[in-house]
Coordinates of C-alpha atoms (C1' of nucleotides) in Angstrom, one line a residue:
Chain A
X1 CA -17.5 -0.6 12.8
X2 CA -17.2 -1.1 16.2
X3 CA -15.6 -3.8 18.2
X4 CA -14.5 -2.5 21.7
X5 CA -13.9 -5.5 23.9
X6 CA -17.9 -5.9 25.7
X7 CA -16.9 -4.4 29.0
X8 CA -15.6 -7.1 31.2
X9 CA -12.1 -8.8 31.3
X10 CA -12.1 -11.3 28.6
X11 CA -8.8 -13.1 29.3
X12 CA -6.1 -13.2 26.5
X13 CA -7.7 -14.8 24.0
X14 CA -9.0 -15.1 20.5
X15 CA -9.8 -11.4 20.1
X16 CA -6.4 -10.1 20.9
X17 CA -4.4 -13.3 19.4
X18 CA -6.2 -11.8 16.0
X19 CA -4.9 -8.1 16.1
X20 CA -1.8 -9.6 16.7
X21 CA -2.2 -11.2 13.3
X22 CA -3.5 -8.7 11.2
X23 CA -0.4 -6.5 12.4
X24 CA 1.6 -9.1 11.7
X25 CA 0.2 -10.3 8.2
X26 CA -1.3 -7.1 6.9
X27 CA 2.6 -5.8 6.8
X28 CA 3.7 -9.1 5.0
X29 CA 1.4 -9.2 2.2
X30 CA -0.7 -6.4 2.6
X31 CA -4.8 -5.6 3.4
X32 CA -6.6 -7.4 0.5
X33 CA -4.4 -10.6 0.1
X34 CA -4.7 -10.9 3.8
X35 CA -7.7 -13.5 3.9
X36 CA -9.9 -13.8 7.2
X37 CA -8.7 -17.5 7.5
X38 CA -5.0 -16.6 6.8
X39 CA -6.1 -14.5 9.9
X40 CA -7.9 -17.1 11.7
X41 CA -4.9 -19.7 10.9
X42 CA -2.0 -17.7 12.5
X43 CA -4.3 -17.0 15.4
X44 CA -5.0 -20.5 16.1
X45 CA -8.7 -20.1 15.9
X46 CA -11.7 -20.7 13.9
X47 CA -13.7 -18.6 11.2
X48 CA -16.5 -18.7 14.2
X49 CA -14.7 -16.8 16.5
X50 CA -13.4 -14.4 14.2
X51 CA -17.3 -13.3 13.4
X52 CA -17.9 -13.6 16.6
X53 CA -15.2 -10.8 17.6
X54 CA -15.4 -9.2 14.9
X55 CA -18.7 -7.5 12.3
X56 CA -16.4 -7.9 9.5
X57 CA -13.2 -8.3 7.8
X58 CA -13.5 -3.9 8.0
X59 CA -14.0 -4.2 11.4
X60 CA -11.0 -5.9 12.4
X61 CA -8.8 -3.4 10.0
X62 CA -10.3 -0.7 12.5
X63 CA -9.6 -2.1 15.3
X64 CA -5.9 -3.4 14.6
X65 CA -5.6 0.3 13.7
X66 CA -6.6 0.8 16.9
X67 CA -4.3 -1.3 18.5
X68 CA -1.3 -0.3 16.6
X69 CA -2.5 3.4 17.8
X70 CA -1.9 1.4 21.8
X71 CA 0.7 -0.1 21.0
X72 CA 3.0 2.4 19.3
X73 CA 1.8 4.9 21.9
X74 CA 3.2 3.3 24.6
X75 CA 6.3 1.5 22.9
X76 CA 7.7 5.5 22.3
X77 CA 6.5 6.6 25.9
X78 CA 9.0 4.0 27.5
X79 CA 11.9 4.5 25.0
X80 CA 15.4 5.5 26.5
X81 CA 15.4 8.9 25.0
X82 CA 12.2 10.5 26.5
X83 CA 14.7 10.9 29.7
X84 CA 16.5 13.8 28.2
X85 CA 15.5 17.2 29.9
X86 CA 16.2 19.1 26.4
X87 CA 13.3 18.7 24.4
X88 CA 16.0 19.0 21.7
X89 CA 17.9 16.1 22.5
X90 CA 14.5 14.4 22.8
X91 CA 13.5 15.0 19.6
X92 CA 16.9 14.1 18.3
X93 CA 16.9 11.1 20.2
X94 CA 13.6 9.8 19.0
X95 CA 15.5 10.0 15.4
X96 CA 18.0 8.0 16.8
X97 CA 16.0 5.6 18.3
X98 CA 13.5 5.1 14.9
X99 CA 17.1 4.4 13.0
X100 CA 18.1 2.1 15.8
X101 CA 14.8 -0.3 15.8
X102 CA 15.3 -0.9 11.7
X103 CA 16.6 -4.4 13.1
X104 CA 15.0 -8.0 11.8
X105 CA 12.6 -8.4 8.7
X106 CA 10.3 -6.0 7.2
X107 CA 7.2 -6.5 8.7
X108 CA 9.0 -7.0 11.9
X109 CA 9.4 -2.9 11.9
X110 CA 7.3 -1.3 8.9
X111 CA 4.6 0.7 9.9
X112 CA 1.2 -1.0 9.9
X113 CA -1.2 2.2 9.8
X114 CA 1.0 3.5 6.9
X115 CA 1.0 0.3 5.2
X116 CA -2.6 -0.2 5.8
X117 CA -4.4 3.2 4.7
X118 CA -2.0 3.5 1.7
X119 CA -3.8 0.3 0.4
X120 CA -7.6 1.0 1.6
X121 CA -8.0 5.1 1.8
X122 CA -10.1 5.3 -1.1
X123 CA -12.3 1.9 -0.1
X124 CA -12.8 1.8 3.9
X125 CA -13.1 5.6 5.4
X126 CA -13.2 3.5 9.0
X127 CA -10.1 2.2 8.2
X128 CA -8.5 5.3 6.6
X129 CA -9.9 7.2 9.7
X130 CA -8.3 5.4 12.0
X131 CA -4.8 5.3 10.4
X132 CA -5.0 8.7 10.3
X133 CA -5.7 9.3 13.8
X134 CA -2.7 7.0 14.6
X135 CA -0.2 8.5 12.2
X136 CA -1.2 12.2 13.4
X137 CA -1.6 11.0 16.7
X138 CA 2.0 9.9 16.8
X139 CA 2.9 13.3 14.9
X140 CA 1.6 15.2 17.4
X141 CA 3.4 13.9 20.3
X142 CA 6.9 14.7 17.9
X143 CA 5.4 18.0 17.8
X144 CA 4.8 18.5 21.6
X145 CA 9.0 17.9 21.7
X146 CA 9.9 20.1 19.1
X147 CA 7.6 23.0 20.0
X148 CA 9.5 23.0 23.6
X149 CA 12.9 22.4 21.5
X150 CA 12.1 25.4 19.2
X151 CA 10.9 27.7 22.6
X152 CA 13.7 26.8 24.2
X153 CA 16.3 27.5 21.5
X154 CA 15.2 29.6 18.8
X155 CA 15.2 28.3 15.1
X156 CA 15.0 29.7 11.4
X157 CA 11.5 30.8 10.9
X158 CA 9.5 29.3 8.0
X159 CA 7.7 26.2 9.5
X160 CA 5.7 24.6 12.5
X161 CA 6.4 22.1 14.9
X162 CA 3.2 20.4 13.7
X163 CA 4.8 20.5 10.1
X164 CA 8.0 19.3 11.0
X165 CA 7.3 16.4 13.1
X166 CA 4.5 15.5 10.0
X167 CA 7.7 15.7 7.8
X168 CA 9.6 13.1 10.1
X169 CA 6.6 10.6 9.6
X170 CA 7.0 11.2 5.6
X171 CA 10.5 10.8 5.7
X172 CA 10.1 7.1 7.6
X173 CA 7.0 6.3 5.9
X174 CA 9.2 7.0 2.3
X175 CA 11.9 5.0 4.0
X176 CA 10.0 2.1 4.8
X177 CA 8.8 2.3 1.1
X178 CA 12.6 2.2 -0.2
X179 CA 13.1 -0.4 2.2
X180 CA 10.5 -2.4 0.6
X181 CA 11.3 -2.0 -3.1
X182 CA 15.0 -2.3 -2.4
X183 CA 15.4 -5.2 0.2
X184 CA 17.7 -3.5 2.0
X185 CA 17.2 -1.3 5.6
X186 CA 20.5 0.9 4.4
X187 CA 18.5 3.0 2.6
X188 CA 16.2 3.8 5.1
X189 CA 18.9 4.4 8.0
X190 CA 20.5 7.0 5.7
X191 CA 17.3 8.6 5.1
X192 CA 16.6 9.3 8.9
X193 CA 20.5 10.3 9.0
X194 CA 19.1 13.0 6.4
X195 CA 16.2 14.0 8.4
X196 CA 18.8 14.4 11.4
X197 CA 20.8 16.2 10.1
X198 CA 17.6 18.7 8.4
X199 CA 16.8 19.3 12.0
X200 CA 20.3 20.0 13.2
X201 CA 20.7 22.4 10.7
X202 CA 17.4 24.3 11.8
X203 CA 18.5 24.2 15.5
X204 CA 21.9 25.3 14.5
X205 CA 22.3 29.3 15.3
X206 CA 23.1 31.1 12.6
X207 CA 26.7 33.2 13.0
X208 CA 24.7 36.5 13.5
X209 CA 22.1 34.4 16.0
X210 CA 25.4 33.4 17.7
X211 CA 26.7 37.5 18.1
X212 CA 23.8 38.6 19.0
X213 CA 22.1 36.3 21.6
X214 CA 18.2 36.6 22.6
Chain B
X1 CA 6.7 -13.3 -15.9
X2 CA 8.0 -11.8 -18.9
X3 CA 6.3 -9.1 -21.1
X4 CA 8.0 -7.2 -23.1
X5 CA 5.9 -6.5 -26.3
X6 CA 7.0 -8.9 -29.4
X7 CA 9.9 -7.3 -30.7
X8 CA 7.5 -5.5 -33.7
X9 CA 4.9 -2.5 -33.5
X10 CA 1.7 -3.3 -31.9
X11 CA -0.4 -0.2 -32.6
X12 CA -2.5 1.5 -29.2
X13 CA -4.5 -1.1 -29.0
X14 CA -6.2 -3.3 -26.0
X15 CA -2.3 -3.9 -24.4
X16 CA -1.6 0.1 -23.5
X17 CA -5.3 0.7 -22.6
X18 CA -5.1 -2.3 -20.3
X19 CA -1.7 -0.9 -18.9
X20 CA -3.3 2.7 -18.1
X21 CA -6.2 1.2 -16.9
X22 CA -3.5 -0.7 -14.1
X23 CA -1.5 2.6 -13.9
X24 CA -4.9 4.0 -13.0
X25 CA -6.7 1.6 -11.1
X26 CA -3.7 0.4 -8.8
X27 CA -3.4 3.7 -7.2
X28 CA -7.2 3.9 -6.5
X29 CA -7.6 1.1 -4.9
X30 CA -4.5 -1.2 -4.5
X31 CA -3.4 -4.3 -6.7
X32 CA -4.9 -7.1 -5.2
X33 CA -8.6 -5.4 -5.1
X34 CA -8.1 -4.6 -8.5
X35 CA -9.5 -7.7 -10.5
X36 CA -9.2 -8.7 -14.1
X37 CA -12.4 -7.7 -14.7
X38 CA -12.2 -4.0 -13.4
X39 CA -8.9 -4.0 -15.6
X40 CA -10.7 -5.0 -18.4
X41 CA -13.9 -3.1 -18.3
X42 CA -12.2 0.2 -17.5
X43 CA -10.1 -0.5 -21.1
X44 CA -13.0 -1.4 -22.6
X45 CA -11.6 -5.4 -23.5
X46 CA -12.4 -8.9 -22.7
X47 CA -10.6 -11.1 -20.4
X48 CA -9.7 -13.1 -23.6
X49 CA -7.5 -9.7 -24.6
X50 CA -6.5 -9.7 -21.3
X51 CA -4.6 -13.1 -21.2
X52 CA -3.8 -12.4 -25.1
X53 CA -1.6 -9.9 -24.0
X54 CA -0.2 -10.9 -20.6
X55 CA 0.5 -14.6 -19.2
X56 CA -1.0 -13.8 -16.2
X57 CA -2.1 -10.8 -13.2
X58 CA 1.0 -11.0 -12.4
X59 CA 2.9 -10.5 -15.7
X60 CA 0.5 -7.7 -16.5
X61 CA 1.9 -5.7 -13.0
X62 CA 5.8 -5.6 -14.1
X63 CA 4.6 -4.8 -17.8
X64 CA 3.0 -1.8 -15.7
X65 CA 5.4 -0.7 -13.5
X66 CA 8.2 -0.7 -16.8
X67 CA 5.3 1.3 -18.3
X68 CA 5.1 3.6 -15.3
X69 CA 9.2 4.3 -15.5
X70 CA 9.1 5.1 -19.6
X71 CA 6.0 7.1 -18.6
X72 CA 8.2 9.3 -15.7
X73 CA 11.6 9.2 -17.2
X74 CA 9.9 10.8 -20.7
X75 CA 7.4 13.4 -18.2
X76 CA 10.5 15.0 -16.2
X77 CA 12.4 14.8 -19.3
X78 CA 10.4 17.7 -20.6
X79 CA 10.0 19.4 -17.7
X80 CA 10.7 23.3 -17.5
X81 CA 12.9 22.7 -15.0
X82 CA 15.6 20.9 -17.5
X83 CA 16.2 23.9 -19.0
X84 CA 18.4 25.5 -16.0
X85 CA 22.2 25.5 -17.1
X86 CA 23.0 25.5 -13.2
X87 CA 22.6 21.9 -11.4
X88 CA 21.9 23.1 -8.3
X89 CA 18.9 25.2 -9.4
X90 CA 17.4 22.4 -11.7
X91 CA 17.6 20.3 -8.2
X92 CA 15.4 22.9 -6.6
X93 CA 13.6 23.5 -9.8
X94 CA 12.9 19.9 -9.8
X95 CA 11.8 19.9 -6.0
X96 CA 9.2 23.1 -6.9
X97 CA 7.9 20.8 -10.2
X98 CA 7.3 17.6 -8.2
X99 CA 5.2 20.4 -5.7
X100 CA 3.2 21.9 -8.4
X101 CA 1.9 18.5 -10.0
X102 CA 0.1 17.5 -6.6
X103 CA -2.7 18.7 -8.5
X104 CA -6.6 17.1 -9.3
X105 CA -7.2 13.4 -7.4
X106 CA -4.9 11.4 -5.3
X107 CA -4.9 8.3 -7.9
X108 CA -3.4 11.2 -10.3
X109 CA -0.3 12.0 -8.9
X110 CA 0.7 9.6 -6.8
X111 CA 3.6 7.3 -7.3
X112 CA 2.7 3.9 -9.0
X113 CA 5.5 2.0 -8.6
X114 CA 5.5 3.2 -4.9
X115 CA 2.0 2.2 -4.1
X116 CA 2.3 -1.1 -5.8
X117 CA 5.9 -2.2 -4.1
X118 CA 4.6 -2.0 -0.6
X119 CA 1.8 -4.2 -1.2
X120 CA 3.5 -6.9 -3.1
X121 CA 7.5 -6.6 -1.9
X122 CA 6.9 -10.1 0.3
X123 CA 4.6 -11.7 -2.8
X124 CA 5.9 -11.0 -6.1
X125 CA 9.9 -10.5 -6.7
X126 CA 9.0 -9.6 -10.5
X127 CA 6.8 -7.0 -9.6
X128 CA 8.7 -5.6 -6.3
X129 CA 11.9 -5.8 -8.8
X130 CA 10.1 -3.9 -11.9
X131 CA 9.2 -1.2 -8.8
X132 CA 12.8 -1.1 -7.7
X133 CA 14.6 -0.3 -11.2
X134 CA 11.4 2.7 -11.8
X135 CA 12.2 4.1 -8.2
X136 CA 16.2 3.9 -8.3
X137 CA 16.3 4.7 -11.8
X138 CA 14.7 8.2 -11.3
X139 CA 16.5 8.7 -8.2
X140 CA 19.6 7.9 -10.3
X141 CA 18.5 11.0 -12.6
X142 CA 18.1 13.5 -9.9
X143 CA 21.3 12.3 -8.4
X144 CA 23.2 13.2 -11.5
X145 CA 22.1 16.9 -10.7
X146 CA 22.8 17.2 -7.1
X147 CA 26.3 15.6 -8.0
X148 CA 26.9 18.2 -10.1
X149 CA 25.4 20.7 -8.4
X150 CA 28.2 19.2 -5.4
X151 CA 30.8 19.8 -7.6
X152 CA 30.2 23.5 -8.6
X153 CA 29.1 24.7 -5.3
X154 CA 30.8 22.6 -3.0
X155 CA 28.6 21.1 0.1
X156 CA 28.6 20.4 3.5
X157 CA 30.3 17.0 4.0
X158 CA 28.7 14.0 5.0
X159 CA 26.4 12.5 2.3
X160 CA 26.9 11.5 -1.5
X161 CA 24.3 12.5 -4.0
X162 CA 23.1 9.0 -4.4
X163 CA 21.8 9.1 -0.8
X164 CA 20.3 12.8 -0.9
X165 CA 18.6 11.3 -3.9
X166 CA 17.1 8.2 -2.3
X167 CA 16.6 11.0 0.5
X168 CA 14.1 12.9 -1.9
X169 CA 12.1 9.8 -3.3
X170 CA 11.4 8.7 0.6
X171 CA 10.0 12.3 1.1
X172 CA 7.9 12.1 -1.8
X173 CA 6.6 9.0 -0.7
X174 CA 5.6 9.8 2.5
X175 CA 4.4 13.1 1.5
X176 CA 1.9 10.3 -0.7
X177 CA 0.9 8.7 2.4
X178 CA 0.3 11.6 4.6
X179 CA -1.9 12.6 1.4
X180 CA -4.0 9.1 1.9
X181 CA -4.1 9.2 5.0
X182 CA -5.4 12.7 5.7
X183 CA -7.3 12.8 2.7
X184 CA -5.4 16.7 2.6
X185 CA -2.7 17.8 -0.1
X186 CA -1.0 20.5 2.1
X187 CA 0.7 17.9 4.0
X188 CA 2.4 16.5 1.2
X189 CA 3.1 20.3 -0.1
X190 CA 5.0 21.0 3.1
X191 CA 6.7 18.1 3.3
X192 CA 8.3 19.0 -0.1
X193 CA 9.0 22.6 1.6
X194 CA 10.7 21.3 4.1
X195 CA 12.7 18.7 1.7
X196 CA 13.6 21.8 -0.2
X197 CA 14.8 24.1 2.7
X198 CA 17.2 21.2 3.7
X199 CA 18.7 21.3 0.2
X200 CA 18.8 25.2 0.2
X201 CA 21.0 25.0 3.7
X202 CA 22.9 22.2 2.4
X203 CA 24.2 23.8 -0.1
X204 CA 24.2 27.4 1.7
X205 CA 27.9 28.2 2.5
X206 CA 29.1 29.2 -1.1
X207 CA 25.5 29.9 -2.2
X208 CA 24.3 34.0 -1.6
X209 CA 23.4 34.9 2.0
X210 CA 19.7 35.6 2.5
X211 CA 17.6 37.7 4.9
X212 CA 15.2 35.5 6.9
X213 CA 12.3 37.4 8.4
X214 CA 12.9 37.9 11.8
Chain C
dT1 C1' -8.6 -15.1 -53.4
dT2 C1' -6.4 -17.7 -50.2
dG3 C1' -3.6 -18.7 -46.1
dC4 C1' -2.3 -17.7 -41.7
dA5 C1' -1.1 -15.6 -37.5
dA6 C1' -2.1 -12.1 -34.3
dA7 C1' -5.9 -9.9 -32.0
dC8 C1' -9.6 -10.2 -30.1
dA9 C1' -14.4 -12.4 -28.1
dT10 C1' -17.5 -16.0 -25.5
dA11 C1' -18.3 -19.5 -22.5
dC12 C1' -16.9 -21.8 -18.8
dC13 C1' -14.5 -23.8 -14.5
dA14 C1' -12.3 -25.0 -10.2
dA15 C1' -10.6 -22.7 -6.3
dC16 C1' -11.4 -19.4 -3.1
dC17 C1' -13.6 -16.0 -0.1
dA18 C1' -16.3 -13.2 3.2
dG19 C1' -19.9 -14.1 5.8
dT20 C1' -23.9 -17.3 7.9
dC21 C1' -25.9 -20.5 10.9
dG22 C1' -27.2 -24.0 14.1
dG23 C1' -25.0 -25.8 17.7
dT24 C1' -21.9 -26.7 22.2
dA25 C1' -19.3 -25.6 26.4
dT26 C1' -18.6 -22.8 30.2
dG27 C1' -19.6 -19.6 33.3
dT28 C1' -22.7 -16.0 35.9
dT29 C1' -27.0 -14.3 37.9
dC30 C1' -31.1 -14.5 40.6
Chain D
dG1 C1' -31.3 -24.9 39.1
dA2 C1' -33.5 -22.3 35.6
dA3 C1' -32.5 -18.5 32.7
dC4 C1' -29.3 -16.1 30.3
dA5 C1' -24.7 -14.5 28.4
dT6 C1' -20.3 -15.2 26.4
dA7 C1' -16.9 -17.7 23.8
dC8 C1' -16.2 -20.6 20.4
dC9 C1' -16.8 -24.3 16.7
dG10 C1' -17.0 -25.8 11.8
dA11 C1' -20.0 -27.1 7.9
dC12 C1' -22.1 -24.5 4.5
dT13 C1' -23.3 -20.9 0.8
dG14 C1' -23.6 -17.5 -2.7
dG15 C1' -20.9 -14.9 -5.2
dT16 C1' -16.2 -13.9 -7.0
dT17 C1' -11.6 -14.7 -9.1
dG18 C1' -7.7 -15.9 -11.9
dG19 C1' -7.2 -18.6 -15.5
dT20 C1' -8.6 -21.8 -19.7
dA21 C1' -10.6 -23.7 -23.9
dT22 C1' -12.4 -22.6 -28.0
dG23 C1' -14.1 -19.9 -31.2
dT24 C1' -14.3 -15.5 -34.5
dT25 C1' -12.5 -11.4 -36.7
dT26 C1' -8.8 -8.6 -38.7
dG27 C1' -4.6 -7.4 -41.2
dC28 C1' -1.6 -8.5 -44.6
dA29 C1' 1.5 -11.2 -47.4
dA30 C1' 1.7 -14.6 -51.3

DNA sequence: TTGCAAACATACCAACCAGTCGGTATGTTC
DNA sequence: GAACATACCGACTGGTTGGTATGTTTGCAA
């Protein structure tokens, strides 16, 4: 359960090297075919160190959560479009950008929290609990830009910020899916275009919005 | 690697229970915690049955997945939905349906073929391949509607019905893993809403004007 | 009734797997 | 420099897994 790093600075080293691999092999093959020495092997360390970072094989799933949760947090705080004053074009951006990083294999860009809890949420709560909080986490900072996009410009009633920027995750987590089962990235760029356009058609005034101004 | 029954007419016996038991047990807990031996004690069969009927783990997971797509292609072929003569309102129809059967457990109504591709795309090209022809092959089906639903109401420009299709699969299967990873069905409900508004606005301009609430 | 193949069942195995344990090397503290 | 802590090593274990080898039963045609 938990596994926080025991206070001090412990330099770059066996703990870290295995989050990287679990990100990395978990979205190749997957949780349960992911063995702890398949683990141990990519991160160039032994089956000792791994227990001795580590409770368990569970423990490490939580904590690569966690990591992705880090990671993902502050990969979308530094992109290019976050510099947009309209929280419009921000959110708009950010579906630009998500279509843009579909570059390189698979695992390279798949998400690892929706790859990992759709495999373990009815056998590991911890790990499903964390996924969550990453996925929702993520949501909610989509949320915070289309809340200020939907102040700032009006939109058709019928739905929440929280809703639609939950919808956005579905829509890349169900790309990433066709992605898999198809072998090609095609399918997912066209289903963000989709998404893009869903949203400009919510921002868009309607003709009587556009007469009669707020 | 192949496993198509023997050309003659094995009655219901240990083959389909073993196949629902994999339809069943895959979406609970994932295909590679799913052993033989749950396989064969949930249909009630020895593991000799088991490799009677299948050539290996493997094997048995396409046999499921083309079990999964005669399953689906003979369920929303007798849906209510069918009946509509216009195209355009068995799409939507077909958009409420897939809302209304997110009923009971998770393992009941999520997507088989969906769960199983993204844990075995990078391990098993028969399976991921089997998961492929079930996923495009109902998209294929609801494309045939929205292209005629194109053709007698005309659409906004921009798309084909192929990719607003696809579009609708990737929802649904993110709307799955929103599901599994909130543990919550209301997420995957409004995802579906919102998948269905973008259709309705879509296909608004020759469609009647409607009153939003202010 | 016999013959025979398909449909099962029983017993077993070699490989594998998560986790354990005694031990070593390298600091850090007092 | 003694006492202690952290990081890491790798052989080992008890249980599990996919798969096999070898029966036994069942359905049915001749």
């Amino acid at each position: 359960m938990t596994d926080v790093p025991p206070a001090a600075n412990p330099r770059p080293g066996a703990r870290i090297r295995l989050l990287e691999a679990a990100l990395r092999l978990v979205r190749e093959r997957g949780y349960a075919a992911t063995t702890v020495e398949d683990l141990c092997t990519r991160a160039g360390v032994t089956k000792g160190a791994f227990f001795h970072h580590f409770a368990s094989k569970e423990a490490l799933g939580v904590a690569a959560a966690n990591q992705w949760t880090t990671n993902t947090r502050a990969f979308f705080a530094e992109a290019p479009y976050r510099a947009h004053a309209d929280p419009l074009e921000r959110v708009l951006g950010y579906l630009d950008f998500r279509k843009a990083i579909l570059r390189g294999e698979l695992p390279e860009f798949t998400c690892f929290a929706g790859t990992l809890v759709q495999e373990v949420f009815g056998t590991s709560a911890p790990i499903r609990t964390a996924c969550e909080a990453s996925i929702t986490g993520h949501a909610a900072e989509v949320a915070a830009d289309i809340a200020a996009a939907m102040e700032r410009h009006g939109v058709r009633a019928g739905f929440t910020a929280e809703s639609l920027a939950l919808h956005s995750q579905a829509v890349l987590q169900g790309a990433f899916i066709l992605a898999k089962a198809t072998g090609r990235t095609d399918v997912a760029v066209e289903s963000i275009e989709h998404l893009r356009r869903y949203v400009e058609l919510l921002f868009q005034p309607t003709a009587r919005e556009r007469k009669d101004p707020p």
